[in-house]
N, C-alpha and C. Protein backbone atom coordinates (compact mmCIF):
# COMPACT_ATOMS: atom_id res chain seq x y z
N UNK A 1 9.73 -24.67 -1.15
CA UNK A 1 9.24 -24.34 -2.54
C UNK A 1 7.72 -24.32 -2.41
N UNK A 2 7.16 -23.22 -2.92
CA UNK A 2 5.74 -23.05 -2.92
C UNK A 2 5.16 -23.28 -4.37
N UNK A 3 4.09 -23.94 -4.45
CA UNK A 3 3.40 -24.11 -5.64
C UNK A 3 2.10 -23.33 -5.63
N UNK A 4 1.75 -22.60 -6.67
CA UNK A 4 0.61 -21.80 -6.80
C UNK A 4 -0.18 -22.20 -7.95
N UNK A 5 -1.50 -22.39 -7.75
CA UNK A 5 -2.51 -22.79 -8.86
C UNK A 5 -3.64 -21.83 -8.92
N UNK A 6 -3.78 -21.06 -9.93
CA UNK A 6 -4.90 -20.18 -10.14
C UNK A 6 -6.11 -20.88 -10.71
N UNK A 7 -7.31 -20.39 -10.41
CA UNK A 7 -8.49 -20.78 -11.03
C UNK A 7 -9.51 -19.77 -11.02
N UNK A 8 -10.67 -19.97 -11.70
CA UNK A 8 -11.77 -18.99 -11.68
C UNK A 8 -11.80 -18.08 -12.88
N UNK A 9 -10.86 -18.13 -13.75
CA UNK A 9 -10.94 -17.30 -14.94
C UNK A 9 -12.05 -17.69 -15.90
N UNK A 10 -12.27 -16.87 -16.89
CA UNK A 10 -13.26 -17.23 -17.84
C UNK A 10 -13.74 -16.03 -18.70
N UNK A 11 -14.84 -16.21 -19.42
CA UNK A 11 -15.41 -15.19 -20.24
C UNK A 11 -16.59 -14.50 -19.54
N UNK A 12 -16.65 -13.20 -19.44
CA UNK A 12 -17.72 -12.46 -18.79
C UNK A 12 -17.90 -11.26 -19.55
N UNK A 13 -19.12 -10.80 -19.45
CA UNK A 13 -19.51 -9.60 -20.15
C UNK A 13 -19.08 -8.30 -19.34
N UNK A 14 -18.84 -7.26 -20.08
CA UNK A 14 -18.54 -6.00 -19.32
C UNK A 14 -19.56 -5.63 -18.36
N UNK A 15 -19.07 -5.22 -17.14
CA UNK A 15 -19.98 -4.91 -16.04
C UNK A 15 -20.15 -6.12 -15.12
N UNK A 16 -19.73 -7.25 -15.51
CA UNK A 16 -19.91 -8.43 -14.70
C UNK A 16 -18.82 -8.66 -13.68
N UNK A 17 -18.85 -9.83 -13.10
CA UNK A 17 -17.88 -10.08 -11.94
C UNK A 17 -17.33 -11.53 -12.15
N UNK A 18 -16.16 -11.59 -11.57
CA UNK A 18 -15.47 -12.97 -11.48
C UNK A 18 -14.67 -12.95 -10.19
N UNK A 19 -14.51 -14.15 -9.66
CA UNK A 19 -13.68 -14.31 -8.49
C UNK A 19 -12.47 -15.30 -8.77
N UNK A 20 -11.32 -14.76 -8.79
CA UNK A 20 -10.17 -15.67 -9.01
C UNK A 20 -9.70 -16.26 -7.64
N UNK A 21 -9.18 -17.53 -7.76
CA UNK A 21 -8.63 -18.12 -6.57
C UNK A 21 -7.24 -18.57 -6.83
N UNK A 22 -6.39 -18.61 -5.84
CA UNK A 22 -5.04 -19.04 -6.02
C UNK A 22 -4.63 -19.97 -4.80
N UNK A 23 -4.60 -21.22 -5.03
CA UNK A 23 -4.28 -22.22 -3.99
C UNK A 23 -2.78 -22.48 -3.89
N UNK A 24 -2.30 -22.35 -2.66
CA UNK A 24 -0.81 -22.57 -2.44
C UNK A 24 -0.63 -23.92 -1.71
N UNK A 25 0.55 -24.47 -2.00
CA UNK A 25 0.99 -25.65 -1.34
C UNK A 25 2.52 -25.69 -1.27
N UNK A 26 3.04 -26.46 -0.30
CA UNK A 26 4.45 -26.60 -0.19
C UNK A 26 5.11 -25.66 0.72
N UNK A 27 4.36 -24.71 1.36
CA UNK A 27 5.10 -23.78 2.24
C UNK A 27 4.11 -23.36 3.35
N UNK A 28 4.53 -22.50 4.25
CA UNK A 28 3.63 -21.93 5.25
C UNK A 28 2.95 -20.70 4.67
N UNK A 29 1.81 -20.81 4.22
CA UNK A 29 1.07 -19.77 3.49
C UNK A 29 1.10 -18.48 4.13
N UNK A 30 0.82 -18.42 5.46
CA UNK A 30 0.69 -17.15 6.15
C UNK A 30 1.97 -16.43 6.26
N UNK A 31 3.12 -17.02 5.87
CA UNK A 31 4.38 -16.30 5.89
C UNK A 31 4.61 -15.44 4.61
N UNK A 32 3.71 -15.61 3.61
CA UNK A 32 3.95 -15.00 2.35
C UNK A 32 3.01 -13.85 2.15
N UNK A 33 3.59 -12.67 1.68
CA UNK A 33 2.75 -11.69 1.06
C UNK A 33 2.38 -12.22 -0.28
N UNK A 34 1.12 -11.89 -0.63
CA UNK A 34 0.56 -12.49 -1.94
C UNK A 34 0.13 -11.32 -2.86
N UNK A 35 0.31 -11.57 -4.14
CA UNK A 35 -0.05 -10.51 -5.09
C UNK A 35 -0.74 -11.15 -6.28
N UNK A 36 -1.45 -10.30 -7.00
CA UNK A 36 -2.02 -10.56 -8.29
C UNK A 36 -1.49 -9.67 -9.35
N UNK A 37 -1.14 -10.29 -10.44
CA UNK A 37 -0.63 -9.46 -11.56
C UNK A 37 -1.36 -9.94 -12.83
N UNK A 38 -1.21 -9.12 -13.84
CA UNK A 38 -1.91 -9.56 -15.16
C UNK A 38 -1.03 -9.14 -16.34
N UNK A 39 -1.29 -9.81 -17.44
CA UNK A 39 -0.54 -9.57 -18.55
C UNK A 39 -1.46 -9.67 -19.77
N UNK A 40 -1.66 -8.59 -20.52
CA UNK A 40 -2.44 -8.59 -21.70
C UNK A 40 -1.47 -8.87 -22.91
N UNK A 41 -2.02 -9.29 -24.02
CA UNK A 41 -1.20 -9.59 -25.24
C UNK A 41 -0.38 -8.38 -25.63
N UNK A 42 0.88 -8.57 -25.79
CA UNK A 42 1.72 -7.54 -26.27
C UNK A 42 2.12 -6.55 -25.30
N UNK A 43 1.76 -6.77 -23.92
CA UNK A 43 2.09 -5.81 -22.94
C UNK A 43 2.85 -6.47 -21.86
N UNK A 44 3.53 -5.67 -21.02
CA UNK A 44 4.26 -6.27 -19.95
C UNK A 44 3.31 -6.73 -18.78
N UNK A 45 3.86 -7.61 -17.97
CA UNK A 45 3.07 -7.98 -16.83
C UNK A 45 3.03 -6.82 -15.82
N UNK A 46 1.78 -6.51 -15.30
CA UNK A 46 1.58 -5.45 -14.44
C UNK A 46 0.95 -5.78 -13.13
N UNK A 47 1.32 -4.98 -12.11
CA UNK A 47 0.72 -5.22 -10.75
C UNK A 47 -0.78 -4.89 -10.69
N UNK A 48 -1.53 -5.74 -9.97
CA UNK A 48 -2.90 -5.53 -9.86
C UNK A 48 -3.22 -5.23 -8.28
N UNK A 49 -2.77 -6.18 -7.42
CA UNK A 49 -3.13 -6.04 -5.99
C UNK A 49 -2.22 -6.87 -5.15
N UNK A 50 -2.11 -6.45 -4.01
CA UNK A 50 -1.27 -7.27 -3.01
C UNK A 50 -1.88 -7.23 -1.63
N UNK A 51 -1.61 -8.23 -0.82
CA UNK A 51 -2.08 -8.39 0.46
C UNK A 51 -0.86 -8.98 1.36
N UNK A 52 -0.78 -8.30 2.58
CA UNK A 52 0.32 -8.65 3.43
C UNK A 52 0.19 -10.04 3.96
N UNK A 53 1.24 -10.58 4.52
CA UNK A 53 1.20 -11.86 5.02
C UNK A 53 0.46 -11.95 6.40
N UNK A 54 0.45 -13.10 7.00
CA UNK A 54 -0.21 -13.30 8.22
C UNK A 54 -1.70 -12.91 8.10
N UNK A 55 -2.25 -11.94 8.86
CA UNK A 55 -3.65 -11.62 8.86
C UNK A 55 -4.08 -10.78 7.66
N UNK A 56 -3.19 -10.40 6.78
CA UNK A 56 -3.60 -9.66 5.57
C UNK A 56 -4.17 -8.27 5.99
N UNK A 57 -3.58 -7.65 6.97
CA UNK A 57 -4.09 -6.34 7.40
C UNK A 57 -3.86 -5.25 6.35
N UNK A 58 -2.85 -5.39 5.51
CA UNK A 58 -2.40 -4.35 4.57
C UNK A 58 -2.81 -4.85 3.14
N UNK A 59 -3.47 -4.00 2.36
CA UNK A 59 -3.73 -4.42 1.01
C UNK A 59 -3.40 -3.09 0.22
N UNK A 60 -3.15 -3.29 -1.14
CA UNK A 60 -2.76 -2.17 -2.05
C UNK A 60 -3.13 -2.55 -3.36
N UNK A 61 -3.70 -1.57 -4.13
CA UNK A 61 -4.21 -1.83 -5.45
C UNK A 61 -3.61 -0.93 -6.52
N UNK A 62 -3.57 -1.39 -7.72
CA UNK A 62 -3.21 -0.48 -8.87
C UNK A 62 -4.43 0.47 -9.00
N UNK A 63 -4.14 1.64 -9.46
CA UNK A 63 -5.13 2.74 -9.60
C UNK A 63 -6.24 2.24 -10.54
N UNK A 64 -5.85 1.54 -11.53
CA UNK A 64 -6.81 1.09 -12.55
C UNK A 64 -7.92 0.10 -12.06
N UNK A 65 -7.62 -0.53 -10.85
CA UNK A 65 -8.60 -1.54 -10.35
C UNK A 65 -9.13 -1.11 -9.01
N UNK A 66 -8.65 -0.11 -8.44
CA UNK A 66 -8.98 0.28 -7.04
C UNK A 66 -10.48 0.64 -7.06
N UNK A 67 -11.23 0.14 -6.08
CA UNK A 67 -12.68 0.24 -6.00
C UNK A 67 -13.53 -0.74 -6.72
N UNK A 68 -12.87 -1.49 -7.59
CA UNK A 68 -13.52 -2.56 -8.32
C UNK A 68 -13.09 -3.95 -7.86
N UNK A 69 -11.80 -4.08 -7.66
CA UNK A 69 -11.27 -5.33 -7.26
C UNK A 69 -10.98 -5.32 -5.75
N UNK A 70 -11.09 -6.60 -5.15
CA UNK A 70 -10.77 -6.72 -3.79
C UNK A 70 -9.88 -8.08 -3.58
N UNK A 71 -8.84 -7.91 -2.98
CA UNK A 71 -7.84 -9.07 -2.71
C UNK A 71 -8.21 -9.47 -1.16
N UNK A 72 -8.16 -10.77 -0.99
CA UNK A 72 -8.38 -11.32 0.41
C UNK A 72 -7.64 -12.65 0.45
N UNK A 73 -7.41 -13.14 1.67
CA UNK A 73 -6.78 -14.36 1.88
C UNK A 73 -7.45 -15.15 2.98
N UNK A 74 -7.35 -16.46 2.82
CA UNK A 74 -7.84 -17.40 3.81
C UNK A 74 -6.64 -18.34 4.22
N UNK A 75 -6.02 -18.09 5.24
CA UNK A 75 -4.78 -18.85 5.56
C UNK A 75 -5.13 -20.25 5.92
N UNK A 76 -6.28 -20.49 6.44
CA UNK A 76 -6.64 -21.88 6.77
C UNK A 76 -6.83 -22.78 5.53
N UNK A 77 -7.10 -22.11 4.45
CA UNK A 77 -7.22 -22.81 3.20
C UNK A 77 -6.09 -22.56 2.25
N UNK A 78 -5.10 -21.79 2.65
CA UNK A 78 -3.91 -21.50 1.87
C UNK A 78 -4.28 -20.88 0.57
N UNK A 79 -5.24 -20.00 0.54
CA UNK A 79 -5.75 -19.53 -0.71
C UNK A 79 -5.88 -17.98 -0.62
N UNK A 80 -5.56 -17.32 -1.77
CA UNK A 80 -5.74 -15.93 -1.91
C UNK A 80 -6.79 -15.73 -3.06
N UNK A 81 -7.65 -14.71 -2.90
CA UNK A 81 -8.77 -14.52 -3.78
C UNK A 81 -8.59 -13.09 -4.45
N UNK A 82 -9.12 -12.94 -5.60
CA UNK A 82 -9.28 -11.63 -6.24
C UNK A 82 -10.76 -11.58 -6.70
N UNK A 83 -11.48 -10.78 -5.98
CA UNK A 83 -12.90 -10.42 -6.42
C UNK A 83 -12.87 -9.37 -7.38
N UNK A 84 -13.28 -9.51 -8.60
CA UNK A 84 -13.35 -8.53 -9.59
C UNK A 84 -14.74 -8.12 -10.02
N UNK A 85 -15.13 -6.94 -9.82
CA UNK A 85 -16.47 -6.39 -10.11
C UNK A 85 -16.40 -5.25 -11.13
N UNK A 86 -17.42 -5.10 -11.77
CA UNK A 86 -17.54 -3.98 -12.77
C UNK A 86 -16.44 -4.15 -13.77
N UNK A 87 -16.28 -5.36 -14.28
CA UNK A 87 -15.22 -5.63 -15.26
C UNK A 87 -15.37 -4.79 -16.53
N UNK A 88 -14.20 -4.45 -17.03
CA UNK A 88 -14.09 -3.64 -18.22
C UNK A 88 -13.28 -4.49 -19.31
N UNK A 89 -13.53 -4.13 -20.59
CA UNK A 89 -12.79 -4.85 -21.62
C UNK A 89 -11.27 -4.79 -21.42
N UNK A 90 -10.85 -3.67 -20.84
CA UNK A 90 -9.36 -3.47 -20.60
C UNK A 90 -8.80 -4.34 -19.49
N UNK A 91 -9.74 -5.00 -18.81
CA UNK A 91 -9.29 -6.00 -17.79
C UNK A 91 -8.88 -7.33 -18.36
N UNK A 92 -9.17 -7.55 -19.67
CA UNK A 92 -8.84 -8.79 -20.32
C UNK A 92 -7.32 -9.00 -20.30
N UNK A 93 -6.94 -10.11 -19.74
CA UNK A 93 -5.57 -10.46 -19.62
C UNK A 93 -5.45 -11.89 -18.99
N UNK A 94 -4.23 -12.43 -18.88
CA UNK A 94 -3.86 -13.61 -18.12
C UNK A 94 -3.56 -13.07 -16.71
N UNK A 95 -4.26 -13.62 -15.76
CA UNK A 95 -3.98 -13.20 -14.33
C UNK A 95 -3.11 -14.22 -13.58
N UNK A 96 -2.06 -13.68 -12.92
CA UNK A 96 -1.18 -14.53 -12.23
C UNK A 96 -1.20 -14.21 -10.73
N UNK A 97 -1.01 -15.24 -9.87
CA UNK A 97 -0.80 -14.92 -8.48
C UNK A 97 0.64 -15.21 -8.21
N UNK A 98 1.07 -14.52 -7.18
CA UNK A 98 2.59 -14.63 -6.79
C UNK A 98 2.74 -14.58 -5.26
N UNK A 99 3.80 -15.16 -4.80
CA UNK A 99 4.10 -15.17 -3.42
C UNK A 99 5.44 -14.62 -3.11
N UNK A 100 5.62 -13.78 -2.02
CA UNK A 100 6.91 -13.32 -1.60
C UNK A 100 7.10 -13.50 -0.20
N UNK A 101 8.36 -14.04 0.14
CA UNK A 101 8.66 -14.36 1.53
C UNK A 101 9.64 -13.43 2.23
N UNK A 102 9.87 -12.25 1.59
CA UNK A 102 10.86 -11.40 2.12
C UNK A 102 10.47 -10.64 3.42
N UNK A 103 9.08 -10.54 3.57
CA UNK A 103 8.65 -10.06 4.85
C UNK A 103 8.04 -8.59 4.81
N UNK A 104 8.24 -7.98 3.62
CA UNK A 104 7.59 -6.62 3.52
C UNK A 104 6.11 -6.69 3.43
N UNK A 105 5.40 -5.77 4.03
CA UNK A 105 3.89 -5.80 4.05
C UNK A 105 3.26 -5.56 2.68
N UNK A 106 3.91 -4.67 1.90
CA UNK A 106 3.32 -4.38 0.59
C UNK A 106 4.40 -4.55 -0.43
N UNK A 107 4.03 -5.49 -1.40
CA UNK A 107 5.02 -5.75 -2.51
C UNK A 107 4.36 -5.61 -3.76
N UNK A 108 4.89 -4.67 -4.59
CA UNK A 108 4.20 -4.41 -5.85
C UNK A 108 5.05 -4.69 -7.04
N UNK A 109 6.31 -4.94 -6.86
CA UNK A 109 7.20 -5.10 -8.13
C UNK A 109 7.35 -6.57 -8.39
N UNK A 110 7.16 -6.83 -9.74
CA UNK A 110 7.24 -8.18 -10.27
C UNK A 110 8.51 -8.86 -9.86
N UNK A 111 9.63 -8.19 -9.83
CA UNK A 111 10.94 -8.77 -9.54
C UNK A 111 11.08 -9.18 -8.01
N UNK A 112 10.22 -8.72 -7.22
CA UNK A 112 10.30 -9.04 -5.79
C UNK A 112 9.60 -10.24 -5.34
N UNK A 113 8.77 -10.83 -6.26
CA UNK A 113 8.04 -12.01 -5.92
C UNK A 113 8.92 -13.29 -6.30
N UNK A 114 8.83 -14.28 -5.47
CA UNK A 114 9.63 -15.44 -5.50
C UNK A 114 8.97 -16.59 -6.24
N UNK A 115 7.69 -16.68 -6.16
CA UNK A 115 6.91 -17.80 -6.71
C UNK A 115 5.74 -17.33 -7.55
N UNK A 116 5.49 -18.09 -8.65
CA UNK A 116 4.43 -17.61 -9.52
C UNK A 116 3.57 -18.84 -9.90
N UNK A 117 2.29 -18.53 -10.04
CA UNK A 117 1.36 -19.61 -10.69
C UNK A 117 1.49 -19.55 -12.20
N UNK A 118 0.62 -20.48 -12.87
CA UNK A 118 0.71 -20.59 -14.26
C UNK A 118 -0.19 -19.63 -15.00
N UNK A 119 -1.07 -18.91 -14.24
CA UNK A 119 -1.96 -17.94 -14.80
C UNK A 119 -3.37 -18.54 -15.26
N UNK A 120 -4.38 -17.63 -15.20
CA UNK A 120 -5.64 -17.95 -15.61
C UNK A 120 -6.23 -16.87 -16.52
N UNK A 121 -6.89 -17.22 -17.60
CA UNK A 121 -7.29 -16.23 -18.54
C UNK A 121 -8.55 -15.58 -18.16
N UNK A 122 -8.61 -14.32 -18.24
CA UNK A 122 -9.91 -13.52 -17.99
C UNK A 122 -10.17 -12.79 -19.30
N UNK A 123 -11.33 -12.97 -19.83
CA UNK A 123 -11.73 -12.27 -21.10
C UNK A 123 -13.02 -11.54 -20.79
N UNK A 124 -13.05 -10.26 -20.99
CA UNK A 124 -14.21 -9.42 -20.87
C UNK A 124 -14.69 -8.84 -22.21
N UNK A 125 -15.92 -9.28 -22.47
CA UNK A 125 -16.45 -8.92 -23.75
C UNK A 125 -17.42 -7.74 -23.69
N UNK A 126 -17.66 -7.18 -24.74
CA UNK A 126 -18.48 -5.91 -24.82
C UNK A 126 -20.01 -6.21 -24.84
């Protein structure tokens, strides 16, 4: 059983940056593909970014964040990061990290992830 804890959310002005962290425990972190999702009020949870297990050679992003967000992982620290630059008001949401142990390098569907964190709020003001 893997436990995931997100941190780093907060209030930032449009154009600013934030870095989210997700610390994992209870499993072998390098075995999991990791993903970030977000959910805005009244909307469904949506995919943001994913990184493959082990060395994290493969990454994939939602069109809406590509070029602005970067996902990375530090297996020694059992942590995955989401660097968010050039933030926009439409990035406002609760951000969740998730872990998948099925072995696929790229995992974008909510239903394919096995473990979820509790979420961290990101609010982008004008």
